[in-house]
Short mmCIF file of C-alpha atoms in Angstrom, two decimals:
data_model
loop_
_atom_site.label_atom_id
_atom_site.label_comp_id
_atom_site.label_asym_id
_atom_site.label_seq_id
_atom_site.Cartn_x
_atom_site.Cartn_y
_atom_site.Cartn_z
CA MET A 2 0.00 0.00 0.00
CA ILE A 3 1.31 3.43 -0.95
CA ARG A 4 0.65 6.12 1.66
CA ILE A 5 -0.07 9.56 0.21
CA ASN A 6 0.23 12.61 2.42
CA CYS A 7 -2.77 14.64 1.26
CA PRO A 8 -2.11 18.33 2.03
CA PHE A 9 -5.75 18.72 3.01
CA CYS A 10 -6.52 15.50 4.88
CA GLY A 11 -3.18 14.09 6.05
CA GLU A 12 -1.54 10.76 5.27
CA ARG A 13 -3.93 8.18 3.82
CA ASP A 14 -3.81 4.80 2.00
CA HIS A 15 -3.60 5.09 -1.79
CA SER A 16 -6.83 3.10 -2.03
CA GLU A 17 -8.64 6.32 -1.04
CA PHE A 18 -7.26 7.95 -4.18
CA SER A 19 -7.84 7.58 -7.90
CA TYR A 20 -4.83 7.64 -10.22
CA GLY A 21 -4.94 10.30 -12.91
CA GLY A 22 -1.76 9.73 -14.86
CA ASP A 23 1.22 11.72 -16.08
CA GLY A 24 0.89 15.11 -14.39
CA SER A 25 3.56 16.80 -16.47
CA ILE A 26 1.40 16.95 -19.60
CA VAL A 27 0.45 20.44 -20.72
CA TYR A 28 -2.45 20.44 -23.16
CA PRO A 29 -2.03 22.73 -26.18
CA SER A 30 -4.43 25.51 -27.06
CA LEU A 31 -7.72 24.49 -28.65
CA ASP A 32 -6.65 25.73 -32.09
CA ALA A 33 -3.22 24.04 -31.96
CA PRO A 34 -2.34 21.63 -34.81
CA ALA A 35 -3.67 18.07 -34.55
CA GLU A 36 -0.11 16.73 -34.11
CA GLU A 37 0.30 18.65 -30.85
CA TRP A 38 -2.99 17.31 -29.52
CA SER A 39 -2.11 13.79 -30.62
CA ALA A 40 1.19 14.04 -28.78
CA ALA A 41 -0.43 15.37 -25.60
CA VAL A 42 -3.21 12.78 -25.55
CA PHE A 43 -1.36 9.67 -26.70
CA GLN A 44 2.40 10.03 -26.23
CA ARG A 45 4.06 9.26 -22.88
CA GLU A 46 7.60 9.47 -21.59
CA ASN A 47 6.75 6.54 -19.30
CA ILE A 48 9.51 7.42 -16.84
CA ARG A 49 11.13 4.71 -14.74
CA GLY A 50 12.08 6.76 -11.72
CA MET A 51 10.73 9.95 -10.21
CA GLN A 52 7.73 11.29 -12.12
CA THR A 53 5.06 13.89 -11.49
CA GLU A 54 1.61 12.37 -11.62
CA SER A 55 -1.93 13.36 -10.72
CA TRP A 56 -4.08 11.65 -8.12
CA GLN A 57 -7.57 12.58 -6.96
CA HIS A 58 -8.54 12.05 -3.33
CA VAL A 59 -11.93 10.64 -4.34
CA ASN A 60 -12.74 9.16 -0.93
CA GLY A 61 -11.54 12.23 0.97
CA CYS A 62 -11.46 15.90 0.05
CA ARG A 63 -11.92 15.13 -3.70
CA GLN A 64 -9.06 17.51 -4.55
CA TRP A 65 -6.69 16.75 -7.44
CA LEU A 66 -3.08 16.46 -6.27
CA LEU A 67 0.29 16.45 -8.00
CA VAL A 68 2.49 13.72 -6.56
CA GLU A 69 6.19 13.18 -7.25
CA ARG A 70 6.58 9.41 -7.01
CA ASP A 71 9.29 6.95 -8.01
CA THR A 72 7.69 4.45 -10.40
CA MET A 73 10.26 1.79 -9.49
CA THR A 74 10.35 2.05 -5.67
CA HIS A 75 6.99 3.82 -5.12
CA GLU A 76 8.76 6.31 -2.81
CA ILE A 77 6.93 9.64 -2.70
CA GLN A 78 9.00 12.81 -2.74
CA SER A 79 6.34 15.52 -2.61
CA VAL A 80 2.59 16.07 -2.69
CA ARG A 81 0.92 19.34 -3.53
CA ALA A 82 -2.45 20.63 -4.67
CA ALA A 83 -2.78 20.40 -8.47
CA HIS A 84 -4.54 23.74 -8.64
CA ASP A 85 -2.24 26.66 -7.82
CA GLY A 86 -5.01 28.77 -6.28
CA VAL A 87 -6.01 26.01 -3.89
CA GLY A 88 -2.35 25.51 -3.01
CA LYS A 89 -1.88 29.18 -2.19
CA VAL A 90 -4.97 29.30 -0.02
CA LEU A 91 -3.61 26.31 1.82
CA GLU A 92 -0.19 27.90 2.37
CA LYS A 93 -1.77 31.04 3.83
CA GLY A 94 -3.83 28.88 6.14
CA GLN A 95 -7.00 30.67 5.12
CA MET B 7 19.75 -32.43 -29.49
CA THR B 8 17.55 -35.49 -28.97
CA ARG B 9 14.11 -35.32 -30.50
CA PHE B 10 11.39 -36.18 -28.05
CA SER B 11 9.35 -39.23 -28.96
CA ALA B 12 7.29 -41.80 -27.06
CA TRP B 13 10.29 -44.13 -27.28
CA SER B 14 12.87 -41.58 -25.99
CA VAL B 15 10.62 -40.65 -23.06
CA PHE B 16 10.09 -44.33 -22.22
CA ARG B 17 13.80 -45.20 -22.52
CA ASN B 18 14.87 -42.31 -20.31
CA GLY B 19 12.17 -43.22 -17.81
CA LEU B 20 13.91 -46.57 -17.38
CA LYS B 21 17.32 -44.88 -17.00
CA GLY B 22 16.28 -42.46 -14.26
CA GLN B 23 16.06 -39.47 -16.67
CA ARG B 24 19.89 -39.19 -16.72
CA ASP B 25 20.34 -39.50 -20.46
CA TRP B 26 18.96 -36.20 -21.80
CA ASP B 27 21.12 -33.71 -23.67
CA ARG B 28 21.20 -29.98 -23.06
CA GLN B 29 18.05 -28.50 -24.58
CA TRP B 30 19.80 -25.48 -26.07
CA ARG B 31 23.37 -24.21 -26.31
CA ASP B 32 24.87 -21.43 -24.20
CA PRO B 33 27.08 -19.76 -26.83
CA GLU B 34 29.44 -16.83 -26.48
CA PRO B 35 28.13 -13.76 -28.32
CA ARG B 36 29.58 -13.29 -31.78
CA HIS B 37 30.74 -9.82 -32.85
CA GLU B 38 28.07 -9.47 -35.50
CA TYR B 39 24.72 -11.00 -36.42
CA ASP B 40 22.38 -10.44 -39.35
CA ILE B 41 19.44 -10.11 -36.98
CA VAL B 42 19.42 -9.46 -33.22
CA ILE B 43 16.15 -9.79 -31.31
CA VAL B 44 16.22 -8.01 -27.95
CA GLY B 45 14.10 -9.85 -25.40
CA GLY B 46 14.16 -13.59 -24.66
CA GLY B 47 10.53 -13.86 -23.70
CA LEU B 48 7.88 -15.72 -25.62
CA HIS B 49 7.59 -13.09 -28.36
CA GLY B 50 11.33 -12.72 -28.94
CA LEU B 51 11.97 -16.47 -28.96
CA ALA B 52 8.99 -17.12 -31.25
CA THR B 53 10.24 -14.40 -33.59
CA ALA B 54 13.71 -15.95 -33.79
CA TYR B 55 12.19 -19.38 -34.41
CA TYR B 56 9.95 -18.21 -37.27
CA LEU B 57 12.76 -16.12 -38.81
CA ALA B 58 14.78 -19.32 -39.08
CA LYS B 59 11.90 -21.67 -39.87
CA ASN B 60 9.59 -19.67 -42.18
CA HIS B 61 12.18 -17.45 -43.83
CA GLY B 62 15.26 -19.69 -43.79
CA LEU B 63 17.42 -16.96 -42.25
CA LYS B 64 20.69 -17.68 -40.46
CA ASN B 65 22.99 -15.77 -38.14
CA ILE B 66 20.30 -14.71 -35.67
CA ALA B 67 20.68 -13.96 -31.96
CA VAL B 68 18.23 -13.40 -29.12
CA VAL B 69 19.65 -11.30 -26.27
CA GLU B 70 17.97 -11.53 -22.88
CA LYS B 71 18.95 -9.55 -19.79
CA GLY B 72 17.88 -12.29 -17.36
CA TRP B 73 16.79 -15.84 -18.04
CA LEU B 74 14.36 -17.20 -20.64
CA GLY B 75 10.74 -16.56 -19.78
CA GLY B 76 11.71 -14.78 -16.55
CA GLY B 77 9.63 -11.73 -17.43
CA ASN B 78 6.00 -11.75 -18.40
CA GLY B 79 6.41 -15.10 -20.14
CA GLY B 80 6.49 -16.65 -16.69
CA ARG B 81 4.14 -14.18 -14.96
CA ASN B 82 0.80 -14.72 -16.65
CA THR B 83 -2.34 -16.78 -16.10
CA THR B 84 -1.64 -18.86 -19.25
CA ILE B 85 -5.00 -18.24 -20.94
CA VAL B 86 -5.25 -18.70 -24.71
CA ARG B 87 -8.35 -17.49 -26.61
CA SER B 88 -9.27 -15.63 -29.78
CA ASN B 89 -12.57 -13.96 -28.85
CA TYR B 90 -11.52 -10.62 -30.34
CA PHE B 91 -13.86 -8.54 -32.41
CA MET B 92 -12.12 -5.59 -34.07
CA PRO B 93 -10.86 -5.99 -37.64
CA GLY B 94 -7.13 -6.66 -37.43
CA ASN B 95 -7.34 -8.18 -33.98
CA ARG B 96 -9.86 -10.78 -35.20
CA GLN B 97 -7.62 -12.28 -37.88
CA PHE B 98 -4.45 -11.94 -35.82
CA TYR B 99 -5.68 -13.73 -32.69
CA GLU B 100 -7.45 -16.39 -34.72
CA HIS B 101 -4.19 -17.16 -36.49
CA SER B 102 -2.50 -17.30 -33.10
CA LEU B 103 -5.04 -19.83 -31.81
CA GLU B 104 -4.49 -21.94 -34.95
CA LEU B 105 -0.74 -21.89 -34.28
CA TRP B 106 -1.37 -22.92 -30.65
CA GLU B 107 -3.39 -25.92 -31.83
CA ASP B 108 -0.35 -27.42 -33.51
CA LEU B 109 2.40 -25.89 -31.37
CA SER B 110 3.48 -28.99 -29.46
CA HIS B 111 4.02 -30.88 -32.72
CA GLU B 112 5.58 -27.88 -34.44
CA LEU B 113 8.16 -27.47 -31.67
CA ASN B 114 8.46 -31.17 -30.75
CA TYR B 115 7.92 -29.97 -27.19
CA ASN B 116 4.83 -30.51 -25.06
CA VAL B 117 3.44 -27.06 -24.29
CA MET B 118 0.46 -28.76 -22.64
CA PHE B 119 -2.05 -26.75 -24.63
CA SER B 120 -5.42 -27.76 -23.24
CA GLN B 121 -8.50 -26.62 -25.19
CA ARG B 122 -10.74 -26.73 -22.18
CA SER B 123 -13.14 -23.86 -23.12
CA HIS B 124 -13.13 -20.22 -22.14
CA ILE B 125 -16.37 -19.22 -20.46
CA SER B 126 -17.26 -15.54 -20.03
CA LEU B 127 -20.12 -15.19 -17.58
CA LEU B 128 -22.97 -12.87 -18.56
CA HIS B 129 -25.22 -11.01 -16.17
CA SER B 130 -27.76 -8.99 -18.16
CA PRO B 131 -29.79 -9.25 -21.38
CA ALA B 132 -27.71 -6.39 -22.80
CA ALA B 133 -24.51 -8.32 -22.09
CA MET B 134 -26.04 -11.41 -23.77
CA ASP B 135 -26.81 -9.32 -26.86
CA ALA B 136 -23.34 -7.77 -26.98
CA ALA B 137 -21.76 -11.21 -26.58
CA ALA B 138 -24.00 -12.63 -29.34
CA ARG B 139 -22.76 -9.90 -31.67
CA ARG B 140 -19.11 -10.56 -30.81
CA TYR B 141 -19.37 -14.35 -30.97
CA ASN B 142 -21.41 -14.25 -34.22
CA THR B 143 -18.64 -12.17 -35.73
CA MET B 144 -16.15 -14.80 -34.61
CA ARG B 145 -18.19 -17.58 -36.24
CA LEU B 146 -18.56 -15.59 -39.45
CA THR B 147 -14.79 -15.18 -39.65
CA GLY B 148 -13.91 -18.83 -39.25
CA SER B 149 -13.65 -19.16 -35.48
CA ASP B 150 -15.90 -20.89 -32.97
CA GLY B 151 -18.19 -19.38 -30.36
CA GLU B 152 -21.36 -20.27 -28.52
CA ILE B 153 -23.85 -18.55 -26.27
CA TRP B 154 -25.00 -20.74 -23.41
CA ASP B 155 -28.22 -20.27 -21.49
CA LEU B 156 -28.26 -20.74 -17.74
CA ASN B 157 -29.21 -24.42 -17.81
CA THR B 158 -26.38 -25.33 -20.18
CA LEU B 159 -23.95 -23.39 -18.04
CA LYS B 160 -25.13 -25.07 -14.82
CA ALA B 161 -24.78 -28.49 -16.41
CA ASN B 162 -21.17 -27.73 -17.45
CA VAL B 163 -19.90 -25.71 -14.47
CA PRO B 164 -22.09 -26.77 -11.55
CA HIS B 165 -20.42 -25.04 -8.61
CA LEU B 166 -20.50 -21.36 -9.55
CA ASN B 167 -22.57 -19.05 -7.40
CA TYR B 168 -25.94 -19.17 -9.19
CA SER B 169 -27.82 -17.46 -6.37
CA ALA B 170 -30.56 -15.12 -7.54
CA ASP B 171 -29.56 -12.91 -4.60
CA ALA B 172 -26.03 -12.37 -5.91
CA ARG B 173 -25.08 -8.76 -6.61
CA PHE B 174 -24.77 -9.74 -10.29
CA PRO B 175 -26.80 -12.92 -10.88
CA ILE B 176 -25.48 -15.10 -13.73
CA ILE B 177 -27.90 -15.50 -16.64
CA GLY B 178 -25.73 -17.17 -19.26
CA ALA B 179 -22.27 -17.32 -20.79
CA ALA B 180 -20.30 -16.74 -23.97
CA VAL B 181 -18.10 -19.72 -24.70
CA GLN B 182 -15.16 -20.42 -26.96
CA LYS B 183 -14.49 -24.14 -26.81
CA ARG B 184 -11.20 -24.07 -28.73
CA ALA B 185 -9.73 -21.70 -26.13
CA GLY B 186 -7.91 -22.93 -23.04
CA THR B 187 -4.59 -22.84 -21.25
CA ALA B 188 -0.97 -23.84 -21.89
CA ARG B 189 2.13 -24.37 -19.77
CA HIS B 190 3.86 -20.99 -20.01
CA ASP B 191 7.44 -22.09 -19.19
CA ALA B 192 7.19 -24.88 -21.73
CA VAL B 193 6.31 -22.36 -24.44
CA ALA B 194 9.49 -20.38 -23.74
CA TRP B 195 11.61 -23.53 -23.54
CA GLY B 196 9.98 -25.08 -26.60
CA TYR B 197 10.59 -22.03 -28.77
CA ALA B 198 14.14 -21.66 -27.40
CA ARG B 199 14.99 -25.28 -28.10
CA ALA B 200 13.46 -25.22 -31.57
CA ALA B 201 15.14 -21.92 -32.47
CA ASP B 202 18.49 -23.13 -31.13
CA SER B 203 18.25 -26.30 -33.22
CA LEU B 204 17.89 -24.07 -36.30
CA GLY B 205 21.09 -22.23 -35.36
CA VAL B 206 19.79 -19.25 -33.40
CA ASP B 207 22.19 -18.08 -30.64
CA ILE B 208 20.30 -17.51 -27.39
CA LEU B 209 22.34 -15.17 -25.18
CA GLN B 210 21.10 -15.00 -21.61
CA ASN B 211 22.35 -12.60 -18.93
CA CYS B 212 23.01 -10.19 -21.78
CA GLU B 213 21.43 -6.84 -21.00
CA VAL B 214 21.28 -4.12 -23.63
CA THR B 215 22.69 -0.91 -22.16
CA GLY B 216 22.87 1.32 -25.22
CA THR B 217 22.83 1.54 -28.99
CA THR B 218 25.10 2.93 -31.70
CA ARG B 219 23.38 4.70 -34.57
CA GLU B 220 24.67 5.94 -37.92
CA ASP B 221 22.72 7.44 -40.83
CA GLY B 222 19.26 6.55 -39.53
CA ARG B 223 20.23 2.99 -38.67
CA ILE B 224 21.16 1.04 -35.57
CA THR B 225 24.59 -0.43 -36.21
CA ALA B 226 25.39 -2.01 -32.85
CA LEU B 227 23.99 -2.81 -29.43
CA GLU B 228 26.05 -2.21 -26.31
CA THR B 229 25.40 -5.10 -23.94
CA SER B 230 26.65 -6.42 -20.63
CA ARG B 231 28.47 -9.09 -22.67
CA GLY B 232 30.13 -6.66 -25.07
CA THR B 233 29.27 -4.82 -28.26
CA ILE B 234 27.19 -6.78 -30.76
CA ARG B 235 26.91 -5.42 -34.29
CA ALA B 236 23.66 -6.09 -36.13
CA LYS B 237 22.27 -5.59 -39.62
CA LYS B 238 18.66 -5.68 -38.35
CA VAL B 239 17.36 -5.27 -34.80
CA GLY B 240 13.97 -6.21 -33.33
CA PHE B 241 12.76 -5.04 -29.93
CA ALA B 242 10.41 -7.44 -28.09
CA VAL B 243 10.67 -6.34 -24.47
CA ALA B 244 7.10 -5.53 -23.43
CA GLY B 245 7.07 -3.89 -20.00
CA ASN B 246 10.35 -2.10 -20.60
CA THR B 247 9.76 -1.02 -24.21
CA THR B 248 10.00 2.70 -23.46
CA ARG B 249 13.39 2.36 -21.77
CA LEU B 250 14.85 0.52 -24.74
CA TRP B 251 13.12 2.96 -27.11
CA GLN B 252 14.88 5.80 -25.33
CA MET B 253 18.21 3.97 -25.59
CA ALA B 254 17.58 3.94 -29.35
CA GLY B 255 17.44 7.74 -29.27
CA PHE B 256 13.66 8.29 -29.21
CA SER B 257 11.58 9.89 -26.46
CA THR B 258 7.90 8.96 -26.21
CA LEU B 259 5.59 6.07 -27.07
CA PRO B 260 1.81 5.55 -26.74
CA ILE B 261 2.57 3.17 -23.86
CA GLU B 262 2.57 3.24 -20.06
CA SER B 263 4.03 0.48 -17.89
CA HIS B 264 1.59 -0.93 -15.35
CA LYS B 265 1.80 -4.02 -13.21
CA LEU B 266 -0.58 -6.94 -13.25
CA GLN B 267 -0.78 -9.53 -10.52
CA ALA B 268 -1.49 -13.23 -10.81
CA PHE B 269 -2.19 -15.78 -8.10
CA VAL B 270 -1.99 -19.51 -7.54
CA SER B 271 -3.60 -21.41 -4.69
CA GLU B 272 -2.55 -24.59 -2.95
CA PRO B 273 -3.24 -27.68 -5.13
CA LEU B 274 -6.79 -29.01 -5.03
CA LYS B 275 -8.44 -32.09 -6.48
CA PRO B 276 -10.06 -31.46 -9.90
CA LEU B 277 -12.57 -28.67 -9.42
CA LEU B 278 -12.77 -26.52 -12.52
CA ASP B 279 -12.47 -27.95 -16.04
CA GLN B 280 -12.64 -24.63 -17.92
CA VAL B 281 -11.32 -21.08 -17.88
CA VAL B 282 -14.03 -18.97 -16.24
CA VAL B 283 -14.15 -15.19 -16.56
CA PHE B 284 -16.21 -12.92 -14.34
CA GLY B 285 -16.34 -9.32 -15.51
CA VAL B 286 -19.24 -7.07 -14.61
CA GLY B 287 -19.58 -3.79 -12.79
CA GLY B 288 -16.26 -3.19 -11.01
CA ALA B 289 -15.34 -6.86 -11.01
CA HIS B 290 -12.70 -8.40 -13.24
CA PHE B 291 -11.61 -11.94 -12.54
CA TYR B 292 -10.42 -14.98 -14.49
CA ILE B 293 -9.64 -18.43 -13.15
CA SER B 294 -8.57 -21.88 -14.25
CA GLN B 295 -7.05 -24.92 -12.60
CA SER B 296 -3.53 -26.00 -13.47
CA ASP B 297 -2.62 -29.62 -14.14
CA LYS B 298 -0.96 -29.68 -10.71
CA GLY B 299 -4.27 -28.67 -9.13
CA GLY B 300 -3.50 -25.07 -8.21
CA MET B 301 -6.22 -22.54 -8.93
CA VAL B 302 -4.57 -19.94 -11.20
CA PHE B 303 -6.33 -16.60 -11.26
CA GLY B 304 -6.01 -12.86 -11.66
CA GLY B 305 -7.88 -9.60 -11.91
CA ASP B 306 -7.23 -5.98 -12.70
CA ILE B 307 -3.93 -4.12 -12.91
CA ASP B 308 -2.81 -2.15 -9.88
CA TRP B 309 -4.36 1.12 -11.15
CA TYR B 310 -1.18 3.22 -11.12
CA LYS B 311 1.88 3.27 -13.32
CA SER B 312 4.75 1.16 -12.03
CA TYR B 313 7.85 -0.74 -13.11
CA ALA B 314 8.04 -2.70 -9.84
CA GLN B 315 7.50 -6.43 -10.27
CA ARG B 316 5.48 -6.65 -7.07
CA GLY B 317 1.77 -6.19 -6.50
CA ASN B 318 -0.23 -4.15 -4.03
CA LEU B 319 -2.62 -5.42 -1.38
CA PRO B 320 -5.87 -3.65 -2.37
CA ILE B 321 -5.85 -5.66 -5.61
CA VAL B 322 -5.23 -8.87 -3.65
CA GLN B 323 -8.37 -8.03 -1.70
CA ASP B 324 -10.36 -7.16 -4.88
CA VAL B 325 -9.37 -10.43 -6.52
CA ALA B 326 -10.15 -12.45 -3.39
CA GLU B 327 -13.60 -10.82 -3.21
CA CYS B 328 -14.26 -11.71 -6.85
CA ALA B 329 -13.08 -15.27 -6.23
CA VAL B 330 -15.44 -15.96 -3.37
CA SER B 331 -18.35 -14.15 -4.98
CA ILE B 332 -18.22 -16.35 -8.06
CA LEU B 333 -16.79 -19.54 -6.53
CA PRO B 334 -17.77 -19.48 -2.85
CA CYS B 335 -16.22 -22.95 -2.44
CA LEU B 336 -12.79 -21.27 -2.62
CA GLY B 337 -13.43 -19.37 0.61
CA ARG B 338 -11.04 -21.42 2.73
CA VAL B 339 -8.48 -22.23 0.05
CA ARG B 340 -5.03 -20.83 0.86
CA LEU B 341 -2.99 -18.75 -1.51
CA LEU B 342 0.31 -20.37 -2.40
CA ARG B 343 2.05 -17.65 -4.40
CA HIS B 344 1.30 -14.40 -6.09
CA TRP B 345 3.47 -12.34 -8.38
CA SER B 346 3.36 -9.34 -10.63
CA GLY B 347 4.56 -8.53 -14.13
CA VAL B 348 5.10 -5.19 -15.83
CA MET B 349 2.75 -4.68 -18.78
CA ASP B 350 3.08 -2.40 -21.78
CA MET B 351 -0.37 -0.81 -21.50
CA SER B 352 -1.00 0.93 -24.81
CA MET B 353 -3.34 3.84 -25.44
CA ASP B 354 -6.02 1.73 -27.14
CA GLY B 355 -5.34 -1.69 -25.63
CA SER B 356 -3.88 -3.08 -28.87
CA PRO B 357 -0.28 -3.96 -29.73
CA PHE B 358 2.43 -2.68 -32.06
CA ILE B 359 4.27 -4.82 -34.60
CA CYS B 360 5.76 -2.25 -36.90
CA LYS B 361 8.66 -0.48 -38.52
CA THR B 362 10.25 2.49 -36.79
CA PRO B 363 11.93 5.75 -37.87
CA LEU B 364 15.25 3.84 -37.90
CA SER B 365 15.33 1.86 -41.15
CA ASN B 366 16.66 -1.39 -39.67
CA LEU B 367 14.87 -1.29 -36.31
CA TYR B 368 11.56 -3.10 -35.82
CA LEU B 369 9.22 -2.87 -32.83
CA ASN B 370 7.07 -5.49 -31.13
CA ALA B 371 5.35 -4.01 -28.06
CA GLY B 372 2.16 -2.90 -26.33
CA TRP B 373 0.67 -6.29 -25.42
CA ASN B 374 -1.37 -5.06 -22.45
CA TYR B 375 -2.82 -8.11 -20.63
CA GLY B 376 -2.91 -10.21 -23.76
CA GLY B 377 0.65 -11.12 -24.67
CA PHE B 378 0.65 -14.79 -23.72
CA LYS B 379 -2.04 -15.95 -26.12
CA ALA B 380 -0.60 -13.73 -28.84
CA SER B 381 2.97 -15.00 -28.68
CA PRO B 382 2.93 -17.52 -31.58
CA ALA B 383 1.29 -15.11 -34.04
CA SER B 384 3.32 -12.22 -32.67
CA GLY B 385 6.52 -14.09 -33.50
CA TRP B 386 5.11 -15.24 -36.83
CA TYR B 387 4.18 -11.74 -38.05
CA PHE B 388 7.17 -9.98 -36.47
CA ALA B 389 9.48 -12.41 -38.25
CA ASP B 390 7.57 -11.75 -41.47
CA LEU B 391 7.98 -8.00 -40.98
CA ILE B 392 11.71 -8.23 -40.27
CA ALA B 393 12.41 -10.67 -43.12
CA ASN B 394 10.40 -8.82 -45.78
CA ASP B 395 10.68 -5.25 -44.46
CA ARG B 396 6.93 -4.69 -44.94
CA PRO B 397 3.94 -5.47 -42.70
CA HIS B 398 1.64 -8.38 -43.49
CA GLN B 399 -1.93 -7.18 -44.06
CA HIS B 400 -3.08 -8.69 -40.75
CA ILE B 401 -0.78 -6.36 -38.80
CA GLU B 402 -0.91 -3.30 -41.05
CA HIS B 403 -2.75 -1.30 -38.37
CA PHE B 404 -0.49 -2.39 -35.48
CA THR B 405 1.51 0.78 -36.07
CA LEU B 406 2.64 3.62 -33.83
CA ASP B 407 1.03 6.28 -36.01
CA ARG B 408 -2.50 4.87 -35.84
CA PHE B 409 -3.34 7.41 -33.14
CA ASP B 410 -2.34 10.30 -35.39
CA ARG B 411 -4.49 8.85 -38.15
CA GLY B 412 -7.55 8.22 -35.95
CA ILE B 413 -7.64 4.47 -36.54
CA ASN B 414 -7.24 3.27 -32.97
CA ILE B 415 -8.03 -0.41 -32.34
CA ASP B 416 -9.89 0.06 -29.07
CA GLU B 417 -11.37 -3.40 -28.42
CA ARG B 418 -12.79 -2.30 -25.09
CA GLY B 419 -13.93 1.19 -26.09
CA ALA B 420 -12.17 2.62 -23.05
CA GLY B 421 -10.47 5.65 -24.65
CA PRO B 422 -6.88 6.87 -24.36
CA ASP B 423 -6.25 5.81 -20.75
CA PRO B 424 -3.80 2.90 -20.59
CA LYS B 425 -4.90 1.65 -17.17
CA LEU B 426 -8.45 0.99 -18.44
CA HIS B 427 -7.49 -1.47 -21.18
CA GLY B 428 -7.84 -4.72 -19.29
#
């Protein structure tokens, strides 16, 4: 069991979360060429090692998180809110 | 190498099995080969065999970083079937099943292929209709398939949970009688032995660590046993395809690596004569009984990307819940072993057997859950591609650019999310 330290709820089992996928993907603008969209939707670096990925805390706060996790050892380096605004609110403790 | 026959088995039985030769050589790598296949799993070994057998090619090597069949070849639930629907998949998997039917004779090695029927349980009229469509398509394209009503199913598999109070009551089944199971290690050994007897060098403990490229070609592979020059190179390393792809100078592929667990119980007396599949709602479960009596079963992947060959506990629990909900008699059976393999999960659930941007590099990858059953045809068509430098029509859509062209082969209709293509 991977334990994910949710910045909103604290450390929980990964079975509370849903895996999103590669969190480093930046989608192109809507009028970008089809090749750019094809690359963003279908192409993956498939890193063996530390990668940034998205998880949603579906059975908790329901927030999307960005997790840096090693895909070989499953060690987690950092967890932060996926949405900047939510992250900033959290840092200010508001 | 001694050919196996009834007489040789009998004679060695009398001599305490001490009279067998080595089954394949353990050669030193040569400096150069005409064709090097990277990956000594079922697909790589089958490819080398068919290159030598079907195309009469010589000077071939298979390089394997560990031991033969130590990857996914030895980490599956050994199910063979051809109940695929999509054009391309249909012909390919049917050809594979036909190859399985004669494989023990072809290789002179008993792969213990047992056509014991593959039974997919159905739980709603809509599922019955969808299965009728799929299985009719199979019959119309030269395969076999049947839809069983509840009484036929009960007569054939009496001890499933037929309770009307079940969360998903069983109302029938889709059956392919020519499907079944095979002994996975024997497939690797059989192909290795047959390929070796045709002159293929099988180089174990030989890990590829880099490539040398000149003018749009791969000219040599750096390995843990030295540099090996090659005129043509084939990659067949599902699970680690992206890593090798990046060693060849590329960056991305429409593949993610996920891990899939499989389980075997303590041996039981004969209990289940068929492969039974339970897939409805959130459940996904498949089970058969090995010749040694162990119940061999599995379920979903672990739901997050991973290269670790070890499984997580929530999936153990999911699979155990499926097991007792469909076969309550397994409730007190103890688990003997469970293991995990790393799958190439592709973006549409279908594989790649194709050319690459390097003119002498060929790719065989993206087998998702389905690589075991596919291995004979995979080797057959990959060999054909490498020998003739053009894809056979049955694999013409198993290309990397199908996503750019909008011709995905999405058998499950799950969309571009690798973890959903079970």
